[in-house]
């Protein structure tokens, strides 16, 4: 297993506060490269907050402050330029949120923001991203139609294509299939499997089967008595689901709480 | 224990009757407004329809009613509105972007918000006074005996108002006249002040209506704040912003009081050639005709002018509705 390898993202003594409320306490963990890491835990345990820390989306909330550090390839992300960080660490949200523009414009926005002007290069990026997200065959004749006209599952794959277009190294997914039907969910899961060859993927999920099916590495978060989230245990997904070390992990994955 | 059986279904007929009475009352309330508008429109149409004729658009005001037109007023209104739109769009949208997207929620921003809302309710004549002092006279700093003129020995005119003219950067068509006096420019800037609060408020609403998920998506791709606003938020909110500005302009086009204070003329027998020329606008021309003793002016020409003004107003509103329907995004 890759646990001995140098992690892509490493979190050290990370604490996060919303004002005075502590949402995450003393999280220390490494996220392995080119693997799918799932974060599971009951509602309110801070798993989405933790995910949003990797691309500093929490910066947008004025009351948030943090301590400890998160390193991307040995570089403290709180000391890098946030724009560069978000280019390297992409994100897919819970609800598909395409821009109200054409499929082409949805994908071209990211590269354009990072300085690509050439139309030919842009259309190559668009095609490549749509192929990578397994959407090309479905939409190749209508890439100038509105992204909002697609089905929910297609919209979510469009959002994945959009994230891929800026050539990230890590892709964060915040319950990417929770708003989709089971078939669209399976397509997204298959897609994630294909993507891990090139990308490091971190996925928050409520769906225990999804975590068990689709991920290599699992983090289990729980809430302390003061409602601060903390990391209970982590390990290879197979081990966590078949042979958890902690009692609460076992209770959670067997559906006794959460 | 009391016997409550039978007490429920009593008074059914009375309850239905009360319901019908209230329905009649609220229909009547609706009709009052509609009825008055209809009476007004019919009255104006009867009085003025025959006087809406080519001369109305082709001639200036004349001492002979059958020759009188409102050419300079129509052109004046168009130019004043175009300039007002040109000034109020960037300023209003800029302020709205700052307040909605950049300003932190503090006591100061709350104070600014409250004041913008209050400004929207200030009577237009007050804006006229403001415009007169700020743009028309510029606080008198260009009069011959002012501190500024004496200190810097500015080459001002010899009249009581003084004033100076120069070509900016030496370019011939960049003529600047200070103060702005009774010019179209002064009128348009005053109208800009008048509609700015409304433009800011409606632009803010349009910007606020953009779902936050759009901003998050752009930020997550590594877009800067300005890229997010200029490429995603503004295009999405543009239909709402344009609608707000057009509706504000349609209010401004009917305004008379501030321009009268600014010194817009009632009799302008020429078309303006630059923004420094004097001007008149449609409502002032109509007002002027109503004050004249002859019935042709008072009744017929004024009514014809009102028909033109209403037509312009309604087409403004139609454009606003069209834009909103055409450009609105179906989420």
XYZ file of C-alpha atoms in Angstrom:
589
model
C 0.000 0.000 0.000
C 1.022 3.562 -0.598
C 0.799 4.700 2.994
C 4.537 4.740 3.242
C 4.902 6.938 0.169
C 5.194 10.660 0.486
C 1.605 11.977 0.775
C 0.282 14.482 -1.765
C -1.399 16.494 0.948
C -0.295 16.388 4.524
C -2.229 17.926 7.374
C -0.505 18.740 10.660
C -2.270 19.733 13.892
C -4.988 21.451 11.930
C -7.671 23.358 13.864
C -10.488 25.382 12.351
C -12.838 27.805 14.053
C -16.019 29.566 12.977
C -15.653 32.578 15.250
C -15.387 31.003 18.686
C -16.857 27.667 17.677
C -14.235 25.022 16.986
C -15.275 22.951 13.981
C -12.135 20.835 13.571
C -9.663 19.782 16.250
C -6.083 18.596 15.907
C -6.373 16.852 12.586
C -3.141 15.219 11.410
C -3.252 13.007 8.330
C -1.605 12.383 4.974
C -3.626 12.103 1.754
C -1.944 9.584 -0.599
C -1.172 10.569 -4.178
C -3.152 9.093 -7.102
C -5.587 7.431 -4.751
C -9.194 8.023 -3.906
C -9.552 9.099 -0.303
C -13.044 9.184 1.130
C -14.051 11.163 4.171
C -17.004 9.734 6.076
C -18.725 10.636 9.313
C -22.038 11.806 10.753
C -23.659 15.121 9.776
C -21.973 18.130 11.318
C -18.663 16.399 12.033
C -16.800 18.894 9.869
C -15.930 16.668 6.917
C -17.055 19.227 4.313
C -15.295 21.985 6.223
C -12.154 19.841 6.217
C -12.451 19.261 2.467
C -12.897 22.983 1.791
C -9.712 23.666 3.748
C -7.609 22.029 1.023
C -8.417 24.735 -1.530
C -9.019 27.432 1.091
C -12.659 27.935 0.163
C -13.152 28.659 3.856
C -11.279 31.929 3.253
C -14.537 33.222 1.771
C -16.204 32.997 5.193
C -14.976 36.018 7.164
C -15.304 34.451 10.621
C -13.132 31.411 9.866
C -9.629 31.164 11.246
C -7.270 28.229 11.409
C -4.115 26.961 13.033
C -1.691 24.217 12.098
C -0.713 23.590 8.521
C -1.681 21.805 5.348
C 1.042 21.034 2.841
C 0.630 20.366 -0.840
C 3.863 18.763 -2.076
C 5.716 20.109 0.988
C 4.435 23.627 0.428
C 2.239 25.240 3.089
C -0.987 26.122 1.273
C -1.628 29.044 3.620
C 1.526 30.693 2.362
C 0.889 30.220 -1.358
C -1.228 32.434 -3.591
C -4.814 31.254 -3.254
C -5.462 31.596 -6.994
C -2.536 29.305 -7.788
C -3.631 26.893 -5.062
C -7.141 26.605 -6.488
C -5.742 25.977 -9.949
C -3.800 23.019 -8.519
C -6.583 21.827 -6.214
C -9.920 21.695 -8.064
C -13.341 21.214 -6.557
C -16.673 19.648 -7.473
C -19.657 20.694 -5.392
C -22.578 18.831 -3.927
C -25.143 20.279 -6.308
C -24.164 20.586 -9.959
C -23.490 24.301 -10.465
C -22.721 24.910 -14.133
C -22.457 28.520 -15.220
C -25.572 29.648 -17.088
C -23.615 29.543 -20.339
C -22.845 27.088 -23.101
C -21.023 23.835 -22.371
C -18.010 25.243 -24.209
C -18.002 28.469 -22.181
C -18.383 26.522 -18.938
C -15.160 24.668 -19.564
C -13.269 27.487 -21.289
C -13.804 29.868 -18.352
C -11.108 28.305 -16.172
C -8.327 28.172 -18.801
C -9.232 31.707 -19.937
C -9.005 32.953 -16.362
C -5.508 31.492 -16.271
C -4.488 33.245 -19.451
C -5.280 30.902 -22.373
C -6.493 33.086 -25.265
C -5.934 30.931 -28.345
C -9.284 29.638 -29.624
C -7.768 26.489 -31.065
C -6.081 25.568 -27.800
C -9.287 26.340 -25.919
C -11.380 24.029 -28.070
C -8.767 21.309 -27.642
C -8.940 21.760 -23.872
C -12.739 21.610 -24.008
C -12.747 18.376 -26.008
C -10.077 16.750 -23.873
C -11.833 17.670 -20.632
C -15.182 16.400 -21.901
C -13.579 13.135 -23.005
C -11.900 12.747 -19.614
C -15.217 13.245 -17.837
C -16.937 10.754 -20.183
C -19.321 13.393 -21.455
C -17.918 14.023 -24.935
C -19.947 11.402 -26.795
C -23.168 12.659 -25.252
C -22.663 16.355 -25.929
C -20.191 16.702 -28.811
C -22.910 17.971 -31.159
C -24.237 20.534 -28.715
C -21.273 22.092 -26.954
C -22.619 25.531 -27.779
C -25.905 24.823 -26.043
C -26.559 25.862 -22.451
C -24.996 23.731 -19.745
C -28.243 24.130 -17.811
C -30.084 22.113 -20.467
C -28.221 18.931 -19.473
C -29.566 16.366 -17.020
C -28.404 16.489 -13.406
C -25.836 13.721 -13.876
C -24.522 15.290 -17.074
C -24.309 18.671 -15.339
C -22.193 17.123 -12.606
C -19.867 15.537 -15.161
C -19.705 18.932 -16.870
C -18.604 20.393 -13.540
C -15.926 17.704 -13.313
C -14.796 18.494 -16.861
C -14.683 22.165 -15.918
C -12.463 21.355 -12.945
C -10.167 19.186 -15.110
C -9.742 21.938 -17.689
C -7.367 23.948 -15.493
C -5.065 20.903 -15.103
C -5.334 20.400 -11.358
C -3.332 17.873 -9.374
C -5.931 17.247 -6.699
C -9.709 17.118 -7.104
C -11.951 17.645 -4.098
C -15.502 16.341 -4.297
C -18.125 17.306 -1.776
C -20.803 14.594 -1.926
C -20.745 14.824 -5.716
C -23.512 12.272 -6.239
C -25.884 13.088 -3.414
C -28.216 15.049 -5.696
C -28.206 12.387 -8.434
C -30.170 9.244 -9.204
C -28.501 5.806 -8.768
C -27.509 5.397 -12.436
C -25.956 8.851 -12.655
C -24.233 8.094 -9.338
C -22.642 4.936 -10.767
C -21.407 6.870 -13.783
C -19.760 9.412 -11.511
C -18.157 6.616 -9.465
C -16.816 4.916 -12.592
C -15.467 8.238 -13.742
C -13.686 8.809 -10.435
C -11.965 5.442 -10.831
C -10.655 6.498 -14.237
C -9.480 9.855 -12.938
C -7.310 8.555 -10.118
C -4.656 7.500 -12.597
C -3.824 11.152 -13.131
C -5.261 12.911 -10.109
C -5.359 12.663 -6.355
C -9.007 12.565 -5.351
C -10.574 13.418 -2.017
C -14.283 12.769 -1.731
C -16.714 13.496 1.069
C -19.620 11.114 1.118
C -22.634 10.291 3.198
C -23.085 7.054 1.372
C -21.224 4.255 3.135
C -21.483 1.861 0.189
C -20.054 4.526 -2.036
C -17.056 4.967 0.248
C -16.571 1.200 0.430
C -16.980 0.709 -3.331
C -15.190 3.674 -4.708
C -12.300 4.607 -2.442
C -8.867 3.276 -1.569
C -8.292 5.150 1.630
C -10.838 6.255 4.225
C -10.918 8.869 6.962
C -13.602 8.598 9.615
C -14.543 11.817 11.398
C -16.774 12.132 14.419
C -18.015 14.890 16.658
C -16.686 15.430 20.173
C -18.980 16.459 23.035
C -18.356 20.132 22.276
C -19.353 19.454 18.621
C -15.824 19.905 17.336
C -14.992 17.433 14.576
C -11.955 15.196 14.936
C -10.367 12.377 13.016
C -11.233 9.066 14.685
C -9.304 6.748 12.448
C -7.919 6.377 8.993
C -6.631 3.536 6.892
C -7.143 1.492 3.776
C -10.826 1.373 2.958
C -10.857 -2.422 3.142
C -9.454 -2.372 6.669
C -11.763 0.389 7.896
C -14.843 -1.407 6.632
C -13.908 -4.961 7.593
C -11.760 -4.515 10.627
C -12.112 -1.083 12.258
C -9.884 -0.402 15.221
C -12.240 1.971 16.979
C -15.583 1.040 18.439
C -17.308 4.200 17.124
C -16.086 3.483 13.602
C -17.607 0.063 13.731
C -20.863 1.462 15.077
C -21.013 4.126 12.381
C -20.292 1.903 9.399
C -22.752 -0.671 10.609
C -25.392 2.047 10.628
C -25.965 2.344 14.362
C -25.631 6.139 14.391
C -25.161 9.047 12.037
C -71.657 20.328 29.777
C -73.182 22.495 27.027
C -74.648 20.954 23.968
C -72.452 22.202 21.167
C -74.085 20.175 18.413
C -75.488 22.420 15.669
C -73.497 25.521 16.590
C -70.947 24.914 13.843
C -73.040 25.322 10.669
C -74.868 28.459 11.722
C -74.641 31.746 9.801
C -73.504 30.141 6.581
C -75.421 32.552 4.394
C -74.138 35.574 6.285
C -70.538 34.409 5.956
C -70.902 33.991 2.206
C -72.431 37.451 1.944
C -69.552 39.067 3.808
C -67.138 37.318 1.482
C -68.939 38.698 -1.552
C -69.053 42.226 -0.135
C -65.302 42.219 0.377
C -64.717 40.875 -3.100
C -66.778 43.748 -4.480
C -64.831 46.258 -2.401
C -61.413 45.118 -3.545
C -62.535 44.973 -7.192
C -63.722 48.543 -6.756
C -60.327 49.546 -5.311
C -58.619 48.092 -8.359
C -61.032 49.830 -10.695
C -60.479 53.310 -9.198
C -56.915 53.418 -10.470
C -57.726 51.816 -13.812
C -60.732 54.059 -14.329
C -58.763 57.238 -13.680
C -56.029 56.155 -16.054
C -58.590 55.345 -18.733
C -60.327 58.710 -18.304
C -56.968 60.465 -18.546
C -55.956 58.564 -21.670
C -59.301 59.121 -23.378
C -59.300 62.811 -22.508
C -55.788 63.271 -23.844
C -56.505 61.245 -26.961
C -59.663 63.275 -27.717
C -57.899 66.578 -27.157
C -54.579 65.847 -28.727
C -54.780 63.016 -31.280
C -55.437 65.334 -34.219
C -52.526 67.544 -33.202
C -50.016 64.711 -33.358
C -48.929 65.645 -36.867
C -45.609 66.094 -38.676
C -45.296 69.716 -37.557
C -45.092 68.542 -33.950
C -41.802 66.799 -34.734
C -40.459 69.129 -37.422
C -41.136 72.607 -36.017
C -40.013 74.604 -33.049
C -42.449 76.410 -30.803
C -44.288 79.098 -32.736
C -46.573 81.983 -31.988
C -49.039 80.405 -34.379
C -50.443 77.251 -32.769
C -51.016 75.501 -36.094
C -47.287 75.816 -36.846
C -46.011 75.029 -33.345
C -44.007 71.865 -32.679
C -41.680 70.478 -30.039
C -38.693 69.455 -32.144
C -36.099 70.928 -29.788
C -37.843 69.402 -26.755
C -37.939 65.915 -28.288
C -34.285 66.089 -29.320
C -33.389 67.621 -25.943
C -35.115 64.820 -24.047
C -33.381 62.185 -26.152
C -29.926 63.683 -25.627
C -30.445 64.296 -21.906
C -31.645 60.704 -21.419
C -28.787 59.250 -23.467
C -26.231 61.198 -21.432
C -27.966 60.342 -18.174
C -27.864 56.658 -19.057
C -24.224 56.988 -20.109
C -23.256 58.536 -16.745
C -25.516 56.573 -14.409
C -24.705 53.112 -15.795
C -21.011 52.917 -14.821
C -21.392 54.895 -11.598
C -24.522 53.076 -10.436
C -23.307 49.597 -11.348
C -19.873 50.317 -9.891
C -21.356 51.401 -6.583
C -23.654 48.378 -6.556
C -20.741 46.004 -7.189
C -18.732 47.574 -4.406
C -21.549 47.423 -1.882
C -22.660 43.895 -2.758
C -19.367 42.164 -3.477
C -16.589 44.046 -1.725
C -17.826 46.111 1.226
C -17.623 44.346 4.558
C -20.687 44.330 6.715
C -19.870 47.157 9.056
C -21.605 50.099 10.668
C -20.346 52.328 7.875
C -21.779 50.188 5.062
C -25.098 49.981 6.904
C -25.107 53.767 7.127
C -24.365 54.052 3.410
C -27.167 51.610 2.622
C -29.701 53.510 4.663
C -28.683 56.763 3.031
C -28.925 55.404 -0.495
C -32.440 54.215 0.296
C -33.284 57.624 1.729
C -31.835 59.430 -1.288
C -34.190 57.485 -3.539
C -37.056 59.207 -1.758
C -35.716 62.775 -1.842
C -38.008 65.086 -3.869
C -36.637 65.758 -7.340
C -36.665 69.528 -6.845
C -34.000 69.104 -4.184
C -31.797 67.412 -6.771
C -32.455 70.415 -8.986
C -31.038 72.736 -6.324
C -28.088 70.416 -5.811
C -27.392 70.266 -9.537
C -27.661 74.013 -9.860
C -25.119 74.611 -7.116
C -22.709 71.807 -8.007
C -22.828 71.664 -11.807
C -24.606 74.845 -12.850
C -22.626 77.298 -10.730
C -19.900 75.100 -9.230
C -20.272 76.958 -5.929
C -19.335 80.164 -7.715
C -15.630 79.303 -7.675
C -15.271 80.609 -11.234
C -16.816 84.007 -10.528
C -14.414 86.974 -10.890
C -14.107 87.640 -7.159
C -13.725 84.057 -5.932
C -10.784 82.861 -3.872
C -9.772 80.280 -6.472
C -9.769 82.730 -9.375
C -7.796 85.343 -7.447
C -5.263 82.886 -6.064
C -4.423 81.256 -9.366
C -5.207 84.289 -11.481
C -7.558 82.268 -13.696
C -8.655 83.913 -16.949
C -12.397 84.048 -16.212
C -15.111 86.009 -18.045
C -15.962 89.494 -16.890
C -19.683 88.919 -16.167
C -21.005 88.387 -12.659
C -20.830 84.618 -13.158
C -17.336 84.651 -14.611
C -16.629 81.232 -16.029
C -13.849 79.967 -18.268
C -13.423 77.953 -21.435
C -10.475 75.929 -22.568
C -9.594 72.982 -24.756
C -8.555 70.004 -22.705
C -5.056 68.854 -23.732
C -5.307 71.367 -26.552
C -7.685 69.129 -28.491
C -10.256 71.165 -30.365
C -13.334 69.030 -29.723
C -12.490 68.578 -26.043
C -13.886 71.984 -25.191
C -14.542 72.436 -21.481
C -16.690 75.195 -20.053
C -16.646 75.866 -16.335
C -19.046 76.092 -14.643
C -21.470 73.951 -16.673
C -24.208 76.591 -16.480
C -27.491 75.908 -18.232
C -26.022 73.312 -20.549
C -27.294 69.883 -21.528
C -24.346 68.441 -19.640
C -25.399 70.114 -16.390
C -28.971 68.876 -16.898
C -27.860 65.319 -17.624
C -25.546 65.232 -14.601
C -28.372 66.467 -12.386
C -30.655 63.758 -13.777
C -27.862 61.261 -13.117
C -27.793 62.279 -9.456
C -31.558 61.979 -9.371
C -31.726 58.412 -10.653
C -28.475 57.095 -9.173
C -30.040 55.818 -5.920
C -32.678 53.926 -7.887
C -30.062 52.540 -10.281
C -27.855 51.448 -7.382
C -30.721 49.781 -5.539
C -31.989 47.874 -8.579
C -28.461 46.868 -9.633
C -27.753 45.597 -6.137
C -30.882 43.493 -6.239
C -29.889 42.066 -9.602
C -26.388 41.243 -8.323
C -27.723 39.726 -5.119
C -30.050 37.492 -7.132
C -27.062 35.680 -8.693
C -26.810 32.313 -6.885
C -23.769 32.050 -4.664
C -22.953 28.657 -6.197
C -21.858 30.540 -9.344
C -19.326 32.590 -7.392
C -18.063 29.489 -5.551
C -17.656 27.615 -8.839
C -15.571 30.427 -10.301
C -13.425 30.842 -7.196
C -12.835 27.086 -7.035
C -11.401 27.216 -10.561
C -8.837 29.755 -9.420
C -10.561 32.844 -10.783
C -9.723 36.075 -8.996
C -12.473 38.110 -7.422
C -12.614 40.514 -10.354
C -12.654 37.669 -12.903
C -15.509 36.079 -10.981
C -17.479 39.316 -10.897
C -16.783 40.513 -14.426
C -17.106 37.190 -16.234
C -19.823 35.429 -14.222
C -21.732 37.640 -11.798
C -22.193 40.700 -14.030
C -23.298 38.874 -17.189
C -25.859 36.936 -15.178
C -27.194 40.055 -13.471
C -27.088 42.286 -16.565
C -30.758 41.807 -17.590
C -31.860 42.944 -14.145
C -29.423 45.856 -14.135
C -30.521 47.061 -17.576
C -34.181 46.751 -16.636
C -33.580 48.862 -13.540
C -31.732 51.561 -15.463
C -34.346 51.780 -18.191
C -37.143 52.080 -15.642
C -35.158 54.764 -13.804
C -34.657 56.636 -17.089
C -38.352 56.424 -17.831
C -38.947 58.137 -14.526
C -36.333 60.784 -15.322
C -37.742 61.574 -18.753
C -40.926 62.861 -17.163
C -39.121 65.010 -14.610
C -39.623 68.745 -14.983
C -38.842 70.429 -11.704
C -35.077 69.828 -11.423
C -34.453 70.978 -14.986
C -36.517 74.133 -14.505
C -34.362 74.955 -11.480
C -31.270 74.181 -13.511
C -32.429 76.840 -15.915
C -33.535 74.787 -18.902
C -35.306 77.139 -21.298
C -38.907 76.935 -22.380
C -38.269 78.445 -25.772
C -35.330 76.922 -27.624
C -35.615 77.554 -31.366
C -32.533 75.554 -32.319
C -31.118 72.082 -31.973
C -28.151 71.628 -29.642
C -24.837 71.111 -31.371
C -22.804 70.142 -28.331
C -23.319 69.240 -24.701
C -22.603 72.882 -23.812
C -25.685 74.199 -25.589
C -28.880 75.238 -23.891
C -31.798 72.906 -24.161
C -35.368 72.116 -23.290
C -37.159 68.816 -22.724
C -40.647 67.494 -23.452
C -42.261 67.970 -20.028
C -41.015 71.573 -19.899
C -42.448 72.272 -23.361
C -45.768 70.748 -22.304
C -45.749 72.783 -19.113
C -45.039 75.908 -21.141
C -47.953 75.255 -23.491
C -50.331 74.677 -20.600
C -49.488 78.097 -19.181
C -50.274 79.896 -22.462
C -53.689 81.578 -22.768
C -54.743 80.214 -26.176
C -56.884 77.085 -26.058
C -54.914 75.495 -28.923
C -51.800 75.431 -26.788
C -53.431 74.732 -23.476
C -55.671 71.915 -24.619
C -54.579 70.486 -27.894
C -50.840 70.942 -28.225
C -50.192 70.075 -24.583
C -52.265 66.915 -25.010
C -50.389 66.037 -28.191
C -47.104 66.518 -26.321
C -48.332 64.265 -23.532
C -49.201 61.596 -26.093
C -45.620 61.686 -27.409
C -44.208 61.623 -23.874
C -46.414 58.665 -22.918
C -45.461 56.874 -26.113
C -41.764 57.289 -25.296
C -42.372 56.164 -21.691
C -44.324 53.094 -22.734
C -41.705 52.101 -25.287
C -39.003 52.439 -22.616
C -41.019 50.128 -20.388
C -41.643 47.750 -23.271
C -37.897 47.553 -23.942
C -37.344 46.815 -20.236
C -39.918 44.008 -20.260
C -38.483 42.646 -23.498
C -34.923 42.651 -22.147
C -35.975 40.940 -18.962
C -37.872 38.228 -20.817
C -35.267 37.796 -23.533
C -32.144 37.682 -21.389
C -33.389 36.144 -18.186
C -31.814 32.840 -17.245
C -33.986 29.873 -16.479
C -32.235 28.021 -13.690
